[in-house]
Amino acid sequence: MCQDQRRPFLVRCIRNLAAHASVPQSLQLAQEILDQYPTSHLRASSSGTRGAVIDLLQREHELLDIFFRDLIAYKERAAAALAQRATAPASDDEANVLPLAGGRVGHYAHAKARLDFLRYLLTHSSISLSATHVDLLWKWMVCGALTRNERDLSFRWFKRLCSVTELLIDADLVRYLFEHKLCKLDFEHISECGFRCLERAFRLVNAQAGLLGNAEDKHRFQVFDLNLIGLDALWQLALEARDEGVADVAIEYMTSLYDRVASHTPARRAELR
């Protein structure tokens, strides 16, 4: 695609998003067009860098607002379509491939396309999420998930958002997500993806508070202080989870905290005995 065509096509993709029309296809096309822009000013032409182009689309078209309006509209349509079916899907797999918004694209693909695009925006631009955005994502993609696969997809997305080495949200928002969303989950029915998301945020929040070291390594992180933020929630999860696999993983994780107490804090080790 020649340079002078890229911007008009991006605007068309945004218009499709605003109109809830061919959204997965439009988001994929938008990413492919944006990938043609350089990430560095050293390689940028007069058309600008990828981040600059996304920021311009945000300023001129309120891209993030359009994204969330479409997300809510899709989830409402999909939930209504699922409720109106004469027979319920026989399995999660069947529900995931149902084209609940018309067309040929299945529900899971719709959800994934939107989350992938949002992560792309956060990764390649100065666009940032607020607590309100987290509330909306949690309401519609976790609490309002139509399938277990969709909910686990959302947990994986939030887990990646809390990467220690590539943090895409600020520290206050990480703590908000952890304390007000993840720690308030229904632990009785939590999946392993839910636990993994909670554990990642647990490490990040406590590292930011100076209570953990080497937090990017889930196998070798160190505990500097046993007054860990959210520790009670992890114990509650380990004790309440109905899924035996999740419970086993959580209990093993909790009991292994003893081995992670930093070697230079013998007094803290004694507290665990």
Short mmCIF file of N, CA and C in Angstrom, two decimals, residues 1-17 25-34 36-37 53 57 61:
data_model
loop_
_atom_site.label_atom_id
_atom_site.label_comp_id
_atom_site.label_asym_id
_atom_site.label_seq_id
_atom_site.Cartn_x
_atom_site.Cartn_y
_atom_site.Cartn_z
N MET A 1 0.85 -1.19 0.00
CA MET A 1 0.00 0.00 0.00
C MET A 1 0.89 1.24 0.00
N CYS A 2 0.65 2.17 -0.93
CA CYS A 2 1.48 3.35 -1.01
C CYS A 2 1.17 4.29 0.16
N GLN A 3 2.14 5.17 0.48
CA GLN A 3 2.05 5.97 1.68
C GLN A 3 0.81 6.85 1.73
N ASP A 4 0.44 7.44 0.60
CA ASP A 4 -0.69 8.37 0.63
C ASP A 4 -2.03 7.68 0.81
N GLN A 5 -2.06 6.35 0.74
CA GLN A 5 -3.31 5.61 0.94
C GLN A 5 -3.47 5.13 2.38
N ARG A 6 -2.40 5.12 3.14
CA ARG A 6 -2.47 4.52 4.46
C ARG A 6 -3.41 5.26 5.41
N ARG A 7 -3.29 6.57 5.49
CA ARG A 7 -4.11 7.32 6.43
C ARG A 7 -5.60 7.21 6.10
N PRO A 8 -6.01 7.37 4.82
CA PRO A 8 -7.44 7.21 4.52
C PRO A 8 -7.98 5.83 4.88
N PHE A 9 -7.18 4.79 4.68
CA PHE A 9 -7.64 3.44 5.01
C PHE A 9 -7.75 3.26 6.52
N LEU A 10 -6.84 3.86 7.26
CA LEU A 10 -6.94 3.80 8.71
C LEU A 10 -8.22 4.48 9.20
N VAL A 11 -8.56 5.60 8.60
CA VAL A 11 -9.78 6.30 8.97
C VAL A 11 -11.00 5.45 8.63
N ARG A 12 -10.96 4.75 7.52
CA ARG A 12 -12.07 3.84 7.17
C ARG A 12 -12.22 2.74 8.21
N CYS A 13 -11.11 2.22 8.67
CA CYS A 13 -11.16 1.17 9.70
C CYS A 13 -11.80 1.71 10.98
N ILE A 14 -11.45 2.94 11.33
CA ILE A 14 -12.03 3.55 12.53
C ILE A 14 -13.52 3.77 12.34
N ARG A 15 -13.91 4.16 11.16
CA ARG A 15 -15.34 4.35 10.89
C ARG A 15 -16.10 3.03 11.00
N ASN A 16 -15.49 1.96 10.52
CA ASN A 16 -16.12 0.64 10.68
C ASN A 16 -16.27 0.28 12.15
N LEU A 17 -15.24 0.59 12.94
CA LEU A 17 -15.29 0.34 14.37
C LEU A 17 -16.43 1.13 15.01
N GLN A 25 -12.13 -7.77 11.07
CA GLN A 25 -11.37 -7.56 9.84
C GLN A 25 -10.76 -6.16 9.80
N SER A 26 -11.53 -5.17 10.24
CA SER A 26 -11.04 -3.79 10.22
C SER A 26 -9.88 -3.58 11.19
N LEU A 27 -9.96 -4.21 12.36
CA LEU A 27 -8.89 -4.07 13.34
C LEU A 27 -7.61 -4.75 12.86
N GLN A 28 -7.77 -5.90 12.22
CA GLN A 28 -6.60 -6.59 11.67
C GLN A 28 -5.96 -5.75 10.57
N LEU A 29 -6.78 -5.18 9.70
CA LEU A 29 -6.25 -4.34 8.61
C LEU A 29 -5.55 -3.11 9.18
N ALA A 30 -6.15 -2.51 10.20
CA ALA A 30 -5.55 -1.32 10.80
C ALA A 30 -4.16 -1.64 11.36
N GLN A 31 -4.02 -2.79 12.02
CA GLN A 31 -2.72 -3.18 12.56
C GLN A 31 -1.71 -3.42 11.44
N GLU A 32 -2.15 -4.05 10.36
CA GLU A 32 -1.24 -4.31 9.24
C GLU A 32 -0.78 -3.00 8.60
N ILE A 33 -1.67 -2.02 8.51
CA ILE A 33 -1.28 -0.72 7.96
C ILE A 33 -0.32 -0.01 8.91
N LEU A 34 -0.65 -0.02 10.20
CA LEU A 34 0.21 0.65 11.18
C LEU A 34 1.59 0.01 11.25
N GLN A 36 3.32 -0.79 8.90
CA GLN A 36 4.14 -0.24 7.82
C GLN A 36 4.86 1.04 8.23
N TYR A 37 4.43 1.63 9.34
CA TYR A 37 5.10 2.84 9.83
C TYR A 37 6.29 2.45 10.70
N VAL A 53 1.41 8.33 14.61
CA VAL A 53 0.19 8.15 13.81
C VAL A 53 -0.96 7.72 14.71
N LEU A 57 -4.47 9.69 15.50
CA LEU A 57 -5.80 9.10 15.36
C LEU A 57 -6.60 9.24 16.66
N HIS A 61 -9.85 11.42 16.26
CA HIS A 61 -11.04 10.56 16.16
C HIS A 61 -11.50 9.96 17.48
#
